[in-house]
mmCIF file of C-alpha atoms in Angstrom:
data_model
loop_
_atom_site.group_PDB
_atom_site.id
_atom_site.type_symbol
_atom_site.label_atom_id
_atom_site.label_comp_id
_atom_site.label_asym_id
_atom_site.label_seq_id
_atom_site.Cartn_x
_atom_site.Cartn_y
_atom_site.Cartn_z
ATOM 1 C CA UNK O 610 -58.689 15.567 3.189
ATOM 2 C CA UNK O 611 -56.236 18.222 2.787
ATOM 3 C CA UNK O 612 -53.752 17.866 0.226
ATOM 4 C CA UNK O 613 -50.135 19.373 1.537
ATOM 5 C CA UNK O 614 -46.255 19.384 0.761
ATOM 6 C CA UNK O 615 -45.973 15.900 3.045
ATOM 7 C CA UNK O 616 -48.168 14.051 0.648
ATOM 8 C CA UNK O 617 -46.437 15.187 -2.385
ATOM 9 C CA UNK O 618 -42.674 14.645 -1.204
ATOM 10 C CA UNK O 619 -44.032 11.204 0.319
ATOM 11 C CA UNK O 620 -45.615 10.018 -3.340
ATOM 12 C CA UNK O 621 -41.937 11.487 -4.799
ATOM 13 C CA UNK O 622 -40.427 9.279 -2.178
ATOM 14 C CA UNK O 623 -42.774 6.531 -2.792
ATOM 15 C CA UNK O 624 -42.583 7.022 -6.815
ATOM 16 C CA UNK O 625 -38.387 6.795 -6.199
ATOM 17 C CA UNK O 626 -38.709 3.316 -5.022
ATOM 18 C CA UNK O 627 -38.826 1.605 -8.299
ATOM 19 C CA UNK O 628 -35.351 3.931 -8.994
ATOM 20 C CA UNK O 629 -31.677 2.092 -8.489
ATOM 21 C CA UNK O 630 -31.397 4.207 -5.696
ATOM 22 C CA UNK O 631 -34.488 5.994 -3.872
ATOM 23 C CA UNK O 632 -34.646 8.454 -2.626
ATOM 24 C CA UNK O 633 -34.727 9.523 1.331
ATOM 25 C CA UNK O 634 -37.915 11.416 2.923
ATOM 26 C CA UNK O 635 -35.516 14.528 3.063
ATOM 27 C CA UNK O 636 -34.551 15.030 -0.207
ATOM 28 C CA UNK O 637 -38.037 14.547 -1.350
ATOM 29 C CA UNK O 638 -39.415 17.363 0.654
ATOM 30 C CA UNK O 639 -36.534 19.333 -0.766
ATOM 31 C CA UNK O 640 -36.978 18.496 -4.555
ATOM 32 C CA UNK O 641 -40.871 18.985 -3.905
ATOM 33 C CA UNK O 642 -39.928 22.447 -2.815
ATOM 34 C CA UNK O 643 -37.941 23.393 -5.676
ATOM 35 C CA UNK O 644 -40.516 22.117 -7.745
ATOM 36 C CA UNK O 645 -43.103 24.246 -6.289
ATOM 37 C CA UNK O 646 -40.450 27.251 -6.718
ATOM 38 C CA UNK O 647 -38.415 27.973 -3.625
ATOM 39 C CA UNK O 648 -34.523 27.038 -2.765
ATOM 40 C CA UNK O 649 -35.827 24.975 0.273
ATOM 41 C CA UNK O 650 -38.046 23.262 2.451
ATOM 42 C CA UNK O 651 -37.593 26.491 5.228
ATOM 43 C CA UNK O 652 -38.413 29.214 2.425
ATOM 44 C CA UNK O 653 -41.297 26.683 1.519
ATOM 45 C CA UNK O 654 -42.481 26.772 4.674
ATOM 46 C CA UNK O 655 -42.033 30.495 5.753
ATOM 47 C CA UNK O 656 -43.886 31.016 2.334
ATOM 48 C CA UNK O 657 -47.600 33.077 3.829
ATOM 49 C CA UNK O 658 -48.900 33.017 0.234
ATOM 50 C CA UNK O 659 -48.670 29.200 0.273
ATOM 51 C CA UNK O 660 -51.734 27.703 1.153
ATOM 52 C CA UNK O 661 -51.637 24.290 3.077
ATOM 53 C CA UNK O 662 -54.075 22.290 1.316
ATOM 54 C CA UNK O 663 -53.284 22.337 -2.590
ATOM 55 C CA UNK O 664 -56.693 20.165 -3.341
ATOM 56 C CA UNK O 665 -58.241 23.451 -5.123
ATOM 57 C CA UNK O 666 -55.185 23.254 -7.603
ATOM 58 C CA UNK O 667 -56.070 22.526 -11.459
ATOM 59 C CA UNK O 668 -52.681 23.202 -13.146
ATOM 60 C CA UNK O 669 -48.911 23.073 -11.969
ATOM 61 C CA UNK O 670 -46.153 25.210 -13.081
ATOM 62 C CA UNK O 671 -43.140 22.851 -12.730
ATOM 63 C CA UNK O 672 -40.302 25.334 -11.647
ATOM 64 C CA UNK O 673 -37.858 22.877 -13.904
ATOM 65 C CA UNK O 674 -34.417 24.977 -13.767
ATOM 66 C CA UNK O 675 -34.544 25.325 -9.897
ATOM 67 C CA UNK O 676 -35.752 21.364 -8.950
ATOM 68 C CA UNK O 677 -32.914 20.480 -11.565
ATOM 69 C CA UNK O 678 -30.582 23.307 -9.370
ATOM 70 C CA UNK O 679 -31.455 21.684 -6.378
ATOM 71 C CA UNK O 680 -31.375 17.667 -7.557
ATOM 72 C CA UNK O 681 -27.563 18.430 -8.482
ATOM 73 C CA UNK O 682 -26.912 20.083 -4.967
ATOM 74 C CA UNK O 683 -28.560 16.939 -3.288
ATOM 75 C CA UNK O 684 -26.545 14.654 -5.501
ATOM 76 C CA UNK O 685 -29.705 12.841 -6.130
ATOM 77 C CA UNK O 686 -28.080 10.940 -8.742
ATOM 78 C CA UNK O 687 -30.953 10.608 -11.194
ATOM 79 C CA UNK O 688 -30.982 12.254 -14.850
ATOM 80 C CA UNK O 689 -32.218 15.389 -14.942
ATOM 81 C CA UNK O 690 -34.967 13.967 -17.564
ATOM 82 C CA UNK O 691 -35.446 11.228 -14.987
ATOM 83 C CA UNK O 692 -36.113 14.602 -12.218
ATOM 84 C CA UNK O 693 -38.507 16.123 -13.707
ATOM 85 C CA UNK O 694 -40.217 12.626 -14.915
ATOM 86 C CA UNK O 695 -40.355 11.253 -11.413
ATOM 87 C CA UNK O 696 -41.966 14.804 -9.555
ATOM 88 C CA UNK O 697 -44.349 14.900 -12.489
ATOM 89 C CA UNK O 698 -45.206 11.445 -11.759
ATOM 90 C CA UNK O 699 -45.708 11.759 -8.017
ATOM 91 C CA UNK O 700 -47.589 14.989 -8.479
ATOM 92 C CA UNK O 701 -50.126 13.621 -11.301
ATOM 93 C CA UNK O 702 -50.528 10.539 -8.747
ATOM 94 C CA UNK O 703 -51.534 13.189 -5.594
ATOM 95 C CA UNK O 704 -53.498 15.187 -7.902
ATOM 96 C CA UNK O 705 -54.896 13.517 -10.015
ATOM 97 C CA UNK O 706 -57.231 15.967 -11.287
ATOM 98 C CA UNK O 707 -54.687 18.580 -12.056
ATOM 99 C CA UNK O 708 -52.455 19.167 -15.124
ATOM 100 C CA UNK O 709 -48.572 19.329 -14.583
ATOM 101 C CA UNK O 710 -46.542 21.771 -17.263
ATOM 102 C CA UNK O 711 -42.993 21.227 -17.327
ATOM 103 C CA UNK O 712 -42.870 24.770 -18.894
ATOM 104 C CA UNK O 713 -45.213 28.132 -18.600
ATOM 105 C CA UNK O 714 -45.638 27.970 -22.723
ATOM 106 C CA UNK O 715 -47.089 24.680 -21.855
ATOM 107 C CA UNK O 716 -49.331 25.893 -19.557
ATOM 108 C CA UNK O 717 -50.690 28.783 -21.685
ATOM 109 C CA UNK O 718 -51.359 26.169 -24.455
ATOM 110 C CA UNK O 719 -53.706 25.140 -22.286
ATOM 111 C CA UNK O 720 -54.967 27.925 -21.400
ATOM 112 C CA UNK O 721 -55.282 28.686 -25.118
ATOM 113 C CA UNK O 722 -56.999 25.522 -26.004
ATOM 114 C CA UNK O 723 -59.469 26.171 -23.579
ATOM 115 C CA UNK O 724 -59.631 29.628 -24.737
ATOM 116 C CA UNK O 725 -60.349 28.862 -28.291
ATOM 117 C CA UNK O 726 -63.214 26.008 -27.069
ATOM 118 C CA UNK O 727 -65.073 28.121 -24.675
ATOM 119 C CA UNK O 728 -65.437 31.046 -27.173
ATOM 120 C CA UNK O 729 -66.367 28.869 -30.612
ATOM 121 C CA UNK O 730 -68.811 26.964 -28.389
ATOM 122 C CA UNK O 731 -70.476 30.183 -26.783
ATOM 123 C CA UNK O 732 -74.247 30.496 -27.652
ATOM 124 C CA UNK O 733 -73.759 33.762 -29.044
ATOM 125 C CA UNK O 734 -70.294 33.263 -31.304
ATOM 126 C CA UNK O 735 -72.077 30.183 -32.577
ATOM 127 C CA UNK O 736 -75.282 32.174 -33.705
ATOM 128 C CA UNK O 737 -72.627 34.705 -35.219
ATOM 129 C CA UNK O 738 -70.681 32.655 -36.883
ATOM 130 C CA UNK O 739 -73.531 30.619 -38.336
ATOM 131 C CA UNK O 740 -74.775 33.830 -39.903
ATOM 132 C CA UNK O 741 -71.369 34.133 -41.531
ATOM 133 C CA UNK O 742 -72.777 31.600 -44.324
ATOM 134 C CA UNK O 743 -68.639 30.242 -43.816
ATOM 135 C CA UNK O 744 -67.012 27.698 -41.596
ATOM 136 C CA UNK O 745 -64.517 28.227 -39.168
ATOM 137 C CA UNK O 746 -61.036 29.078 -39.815
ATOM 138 C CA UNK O 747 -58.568 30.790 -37.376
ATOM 139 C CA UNK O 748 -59.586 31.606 -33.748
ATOM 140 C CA UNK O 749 -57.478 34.621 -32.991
ATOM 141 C CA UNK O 750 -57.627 35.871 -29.431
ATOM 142 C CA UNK O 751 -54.168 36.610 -27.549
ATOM 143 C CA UNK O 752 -53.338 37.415 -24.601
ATOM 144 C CA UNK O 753 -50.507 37.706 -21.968
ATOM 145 C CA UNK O 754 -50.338 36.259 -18.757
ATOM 146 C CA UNK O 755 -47.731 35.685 -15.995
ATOM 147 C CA UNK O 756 -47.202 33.584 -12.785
ATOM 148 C CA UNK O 757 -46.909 36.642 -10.322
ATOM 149 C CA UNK O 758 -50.120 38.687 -11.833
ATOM 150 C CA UNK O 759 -52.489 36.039 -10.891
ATOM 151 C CA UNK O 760 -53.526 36.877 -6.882
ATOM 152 C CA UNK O 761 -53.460 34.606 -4.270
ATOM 153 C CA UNK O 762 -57.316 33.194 -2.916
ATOM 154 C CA UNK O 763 -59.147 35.624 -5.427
ATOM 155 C CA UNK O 764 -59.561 36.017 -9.091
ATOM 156 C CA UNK O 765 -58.053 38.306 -11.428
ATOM 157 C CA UNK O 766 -60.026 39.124 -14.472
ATOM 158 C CA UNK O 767 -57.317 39.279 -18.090
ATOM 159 C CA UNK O 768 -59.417 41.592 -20.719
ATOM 160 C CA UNK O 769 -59.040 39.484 -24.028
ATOM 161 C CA UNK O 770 -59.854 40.935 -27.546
ATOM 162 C CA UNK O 771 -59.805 39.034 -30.618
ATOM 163 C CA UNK O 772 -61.795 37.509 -33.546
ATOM 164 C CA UNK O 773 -62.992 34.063 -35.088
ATOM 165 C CA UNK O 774 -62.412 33.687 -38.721
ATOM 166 C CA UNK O 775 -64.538 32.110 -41.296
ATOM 167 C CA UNK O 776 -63.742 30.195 -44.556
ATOM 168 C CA UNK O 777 -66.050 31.489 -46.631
ATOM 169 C CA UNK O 778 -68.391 29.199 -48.681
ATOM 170 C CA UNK O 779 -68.612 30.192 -52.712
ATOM 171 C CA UNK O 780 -71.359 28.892 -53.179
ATOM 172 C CA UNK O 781 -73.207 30.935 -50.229
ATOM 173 C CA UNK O 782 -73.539 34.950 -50.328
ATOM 174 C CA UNK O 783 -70.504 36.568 -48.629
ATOM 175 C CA UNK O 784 -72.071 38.724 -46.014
ATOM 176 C CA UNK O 785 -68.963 38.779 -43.889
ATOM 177 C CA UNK O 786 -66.163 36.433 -42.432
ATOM 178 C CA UNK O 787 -64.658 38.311 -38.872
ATOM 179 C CA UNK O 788 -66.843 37.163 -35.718
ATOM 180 C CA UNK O 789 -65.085 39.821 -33.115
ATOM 181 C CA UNK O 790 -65.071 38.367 -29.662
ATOM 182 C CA UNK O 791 -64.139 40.302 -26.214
ATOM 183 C CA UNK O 792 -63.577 37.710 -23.466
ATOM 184 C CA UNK O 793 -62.704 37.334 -19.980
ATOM 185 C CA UNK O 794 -60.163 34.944 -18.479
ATOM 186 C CA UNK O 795 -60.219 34.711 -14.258
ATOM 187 C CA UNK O 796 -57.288 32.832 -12.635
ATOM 188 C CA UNK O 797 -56.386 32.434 -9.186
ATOM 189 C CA UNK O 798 -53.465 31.101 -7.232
ATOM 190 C CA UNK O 799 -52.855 28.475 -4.319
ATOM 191 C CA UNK O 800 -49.414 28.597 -4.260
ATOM 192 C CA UNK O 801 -46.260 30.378 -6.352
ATOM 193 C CA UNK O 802 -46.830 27.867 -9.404
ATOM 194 C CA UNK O 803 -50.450 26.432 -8.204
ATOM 195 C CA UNK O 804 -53.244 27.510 -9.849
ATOM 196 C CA UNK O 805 -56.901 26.881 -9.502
ATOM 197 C CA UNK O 806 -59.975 26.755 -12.188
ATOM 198 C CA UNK O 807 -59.734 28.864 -15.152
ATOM 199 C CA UNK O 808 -63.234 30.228 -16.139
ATOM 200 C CA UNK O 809 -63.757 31.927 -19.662
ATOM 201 C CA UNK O 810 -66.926 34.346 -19.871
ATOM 202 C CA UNK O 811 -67.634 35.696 -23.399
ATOM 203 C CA UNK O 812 -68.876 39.242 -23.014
ATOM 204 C CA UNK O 813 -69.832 39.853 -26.459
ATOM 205 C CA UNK O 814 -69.545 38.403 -30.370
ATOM 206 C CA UNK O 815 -70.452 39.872 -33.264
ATOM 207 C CA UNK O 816 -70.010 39.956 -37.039
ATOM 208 C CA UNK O 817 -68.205 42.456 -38.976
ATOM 209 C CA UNK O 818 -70.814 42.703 -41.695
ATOM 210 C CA UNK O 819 -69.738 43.290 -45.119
ATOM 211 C CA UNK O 820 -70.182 46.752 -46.037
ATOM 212 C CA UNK O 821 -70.996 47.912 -42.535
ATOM 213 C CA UNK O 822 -67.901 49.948 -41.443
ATOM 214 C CA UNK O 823 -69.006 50.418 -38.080
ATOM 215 C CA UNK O 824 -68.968 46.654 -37.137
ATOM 216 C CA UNK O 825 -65.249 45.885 -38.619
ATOM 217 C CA UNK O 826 -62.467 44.733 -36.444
ATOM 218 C CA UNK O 827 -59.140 46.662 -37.091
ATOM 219 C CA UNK O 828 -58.464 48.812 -40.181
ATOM 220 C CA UNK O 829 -57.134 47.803 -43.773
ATOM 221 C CA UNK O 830 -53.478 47.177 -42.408
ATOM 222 C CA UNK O 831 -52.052 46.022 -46.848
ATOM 223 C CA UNK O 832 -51.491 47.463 -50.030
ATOM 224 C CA UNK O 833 -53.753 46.272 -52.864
ATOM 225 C CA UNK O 834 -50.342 44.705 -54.457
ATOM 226 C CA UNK O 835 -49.514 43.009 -50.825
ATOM 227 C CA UNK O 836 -53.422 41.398 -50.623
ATOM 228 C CA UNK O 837 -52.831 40.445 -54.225
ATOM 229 C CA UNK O 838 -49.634 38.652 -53.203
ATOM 230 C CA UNK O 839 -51.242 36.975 -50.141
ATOM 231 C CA UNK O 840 -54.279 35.781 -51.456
ATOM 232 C CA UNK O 841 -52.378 34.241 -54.930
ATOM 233 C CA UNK O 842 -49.261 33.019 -53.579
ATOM 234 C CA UNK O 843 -47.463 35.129 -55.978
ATOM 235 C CA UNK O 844 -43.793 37.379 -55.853
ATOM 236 C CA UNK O 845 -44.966 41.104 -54.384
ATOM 237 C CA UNK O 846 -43.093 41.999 -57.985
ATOM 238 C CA UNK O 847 -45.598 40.435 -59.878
ATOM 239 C CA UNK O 848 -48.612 41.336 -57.862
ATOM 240 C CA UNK O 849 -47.539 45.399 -58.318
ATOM 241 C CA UNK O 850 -48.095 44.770 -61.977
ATOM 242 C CA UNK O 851 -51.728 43.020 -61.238
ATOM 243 C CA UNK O 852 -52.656 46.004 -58.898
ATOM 244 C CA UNK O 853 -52.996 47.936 -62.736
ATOM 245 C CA UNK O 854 -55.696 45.306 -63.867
ATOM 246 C CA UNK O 855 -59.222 45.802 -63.845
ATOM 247 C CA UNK O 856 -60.703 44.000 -60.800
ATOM 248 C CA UNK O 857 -64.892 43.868 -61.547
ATOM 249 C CA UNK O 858 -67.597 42.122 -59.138
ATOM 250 C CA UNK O 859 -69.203 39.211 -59.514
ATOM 251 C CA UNK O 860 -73.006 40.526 -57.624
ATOM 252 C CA UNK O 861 -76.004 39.042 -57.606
ATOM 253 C CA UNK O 862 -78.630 40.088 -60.454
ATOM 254 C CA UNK O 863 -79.843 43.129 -58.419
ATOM 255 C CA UNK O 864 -76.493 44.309 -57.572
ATOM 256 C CA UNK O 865 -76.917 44.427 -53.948
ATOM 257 C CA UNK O 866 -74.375 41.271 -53.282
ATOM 258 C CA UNK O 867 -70.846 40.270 -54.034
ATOM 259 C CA UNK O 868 -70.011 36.686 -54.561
ATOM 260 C CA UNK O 869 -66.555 37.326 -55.478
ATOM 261 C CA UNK O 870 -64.182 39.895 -57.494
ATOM 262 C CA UNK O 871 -62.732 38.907 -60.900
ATOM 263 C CA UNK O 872 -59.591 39.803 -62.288
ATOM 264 C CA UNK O 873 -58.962 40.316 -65.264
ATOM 265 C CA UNK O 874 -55.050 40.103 -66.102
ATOM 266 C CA UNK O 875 -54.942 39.896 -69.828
ATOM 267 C CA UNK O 876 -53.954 43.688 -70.436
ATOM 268 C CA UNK O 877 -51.711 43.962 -67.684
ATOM 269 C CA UNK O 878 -49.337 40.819 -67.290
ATOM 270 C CA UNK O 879 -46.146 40.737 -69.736
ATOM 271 C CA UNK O 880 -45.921 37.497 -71.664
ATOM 272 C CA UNK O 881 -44.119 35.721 -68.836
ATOM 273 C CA UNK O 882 -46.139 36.629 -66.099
ATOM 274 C CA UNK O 883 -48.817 35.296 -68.163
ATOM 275 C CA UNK O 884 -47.417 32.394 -68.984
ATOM 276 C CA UNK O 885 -47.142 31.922 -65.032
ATOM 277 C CA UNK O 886 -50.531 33.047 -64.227
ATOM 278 C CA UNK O 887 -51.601 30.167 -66.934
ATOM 279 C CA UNK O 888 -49.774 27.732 -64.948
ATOM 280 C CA UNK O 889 -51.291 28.481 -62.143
ATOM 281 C CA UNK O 890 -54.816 29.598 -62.477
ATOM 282 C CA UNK O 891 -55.650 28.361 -66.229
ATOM 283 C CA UNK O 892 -56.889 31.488 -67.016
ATOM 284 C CA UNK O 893 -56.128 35.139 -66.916
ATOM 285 C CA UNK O 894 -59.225 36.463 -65.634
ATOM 286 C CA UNK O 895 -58.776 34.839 -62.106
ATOM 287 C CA UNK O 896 -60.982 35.150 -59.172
ATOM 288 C CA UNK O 897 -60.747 36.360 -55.714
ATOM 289 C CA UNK O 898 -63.027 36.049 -52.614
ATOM 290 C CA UNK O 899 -65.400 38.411 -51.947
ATOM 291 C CA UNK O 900 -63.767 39.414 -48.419
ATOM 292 C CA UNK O 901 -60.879 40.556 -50.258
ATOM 293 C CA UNK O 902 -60.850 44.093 -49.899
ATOM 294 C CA UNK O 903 -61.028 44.070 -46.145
ATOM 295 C CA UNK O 904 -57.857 44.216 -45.131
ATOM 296 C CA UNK O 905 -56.194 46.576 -48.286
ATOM 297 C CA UNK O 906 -55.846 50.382 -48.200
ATOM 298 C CA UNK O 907 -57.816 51.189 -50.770
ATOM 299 C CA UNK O 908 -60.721 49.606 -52.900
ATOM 300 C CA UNK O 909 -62.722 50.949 -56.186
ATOM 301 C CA UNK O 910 -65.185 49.992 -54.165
ATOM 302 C CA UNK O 911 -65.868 51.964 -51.483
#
């Protein structure tokens, strides 16, 4: 059964009932219009990119300022709260299987969400990320999307690029922590704020490998002093006097892994700096992870 603009103002009308004063068949269609983005029923209706059975939609893009616009000119009498509250409502009760967003940023926190879960449960970022010897961290993937890029009745394909992060275990070799990801999001439309199915294919994942420079994600993008800062939750000041201090490895007996870096503050830190780092650490030789060169300029150790 085909799902149109009838059913949804007649749940709004229906929905309005319970309301101190409901509201009239008329003014439903109306506010059901505005909601679905035009000034009125007519433009609704002269709309060609609207499609007459909604049933295919999976997420609604409530246009809020214009069915709060139009409410006022109808002298509906409601709250604007109690506007949006009651469409949502009606809509939720038609469709029942799709998602209402009062907002587009809620709508792409969705889309996010669903993002993030299709790519960390993907065969192949799983087996990556399981080589990583870490657990995940930060799922990075961003992307940009708008109401009027997605095409009407066929899909459009967003390019995403990104990365899944690992929290790397100490007591496992370090062999690397950035899973990069490419991804593909398809979206559709079935009207100007209707739109279908979202599907999420992973096109590839793999690990940045430590030591392998080919496989890394973007450059070092921070100073040795600005890592330093980062990673110890210290005043860039003080961490330009630790970028003088002898940083040595901490490798496996045949040299051929790092577990972590140590550094080793003693000669370098004035007495109250020390007496900070103390504070802090406990000690003045004070490690660091063993992905902490990735992202800094320069490293003794390349």
């Amino acid at each position: 059964m085909a799902i149109g603009i009838s059913a949804l103002a007649f749940a709004v009308r229906k929905q309005s009932a319970s309301l101190s004063k409901p509201l009239v068949l008329g003014h439903a269609q109306q506010l059901v219009a505005a909601a679905l983005g035009y000034k009125s029923l007519a433009a609704y209706q002269n709309a060609q990119e609207e499609q007459p059975d909604l049933s295919p939609t999976r997420h609604i893009v409530l246009d809020e300022p214009l069915l709060l616009l139009r409410a006022s000119e109808l002298d509906v009498g409601y709250t604007d709260e109690a506007v949006a509250s009651l469409l949502t409502a009606a809509l939720t009760h038609t469709l029942p299987w799709a998602t209402v967003h009062r907002t587009k940023g809620a709508f792409d926190d969705v889309l996010r969400d669903y993002l993030d879960q299709s790519v960390v449960n993907h065969d192949d970022t799983i087996s990556q990320m399981a080589m990583s010897n870490g657990t995940l961290g930060e799922v990075y993937l961003p992307f940009e999307t708008s109401l009027d890029e997605i095409p009407y009745d066929s899909a459009r394909e967003f390019r995403i690029v990104g990365h899944a992060s690992m929290r790397q275990d100490p007591e496992r070799v370090y062999v690397g922590h950035v899973v990069n990801v490419t991804a593909s999001l398809f979206l559709t439309r079935y009207g100007k704020v209707c739109v279908g199915e979202p599907e999420c294919r992973v096109t590839s994942a793999k690990l940045a490998w430590f030591g392998d420079d080919s496989s890394d994600g973007d450059g070092p993008t921070v100073t040795l002093a600005q890592a330093l800062a980062e990673e110890l939750a210290i005043d860039l000041e003080d961490a330009e006097i630790l970028a003088d201090a002898e940083i040595l490895e901490n490798e496996s007996n045949d040299g051929g892994l790092v577990y972590s870096f140590i550094l080793q503050a003693e000669n370098v830190a004035p007495p109250e700096l020390a007496t900070k780092l103390l504070a802090k650490f406990g000690t003045l030789d004070i490690e660091l992870p063993a992905n902490f060169y990735d992202r800094v300029h320069w490293s003794p150790y390349e």
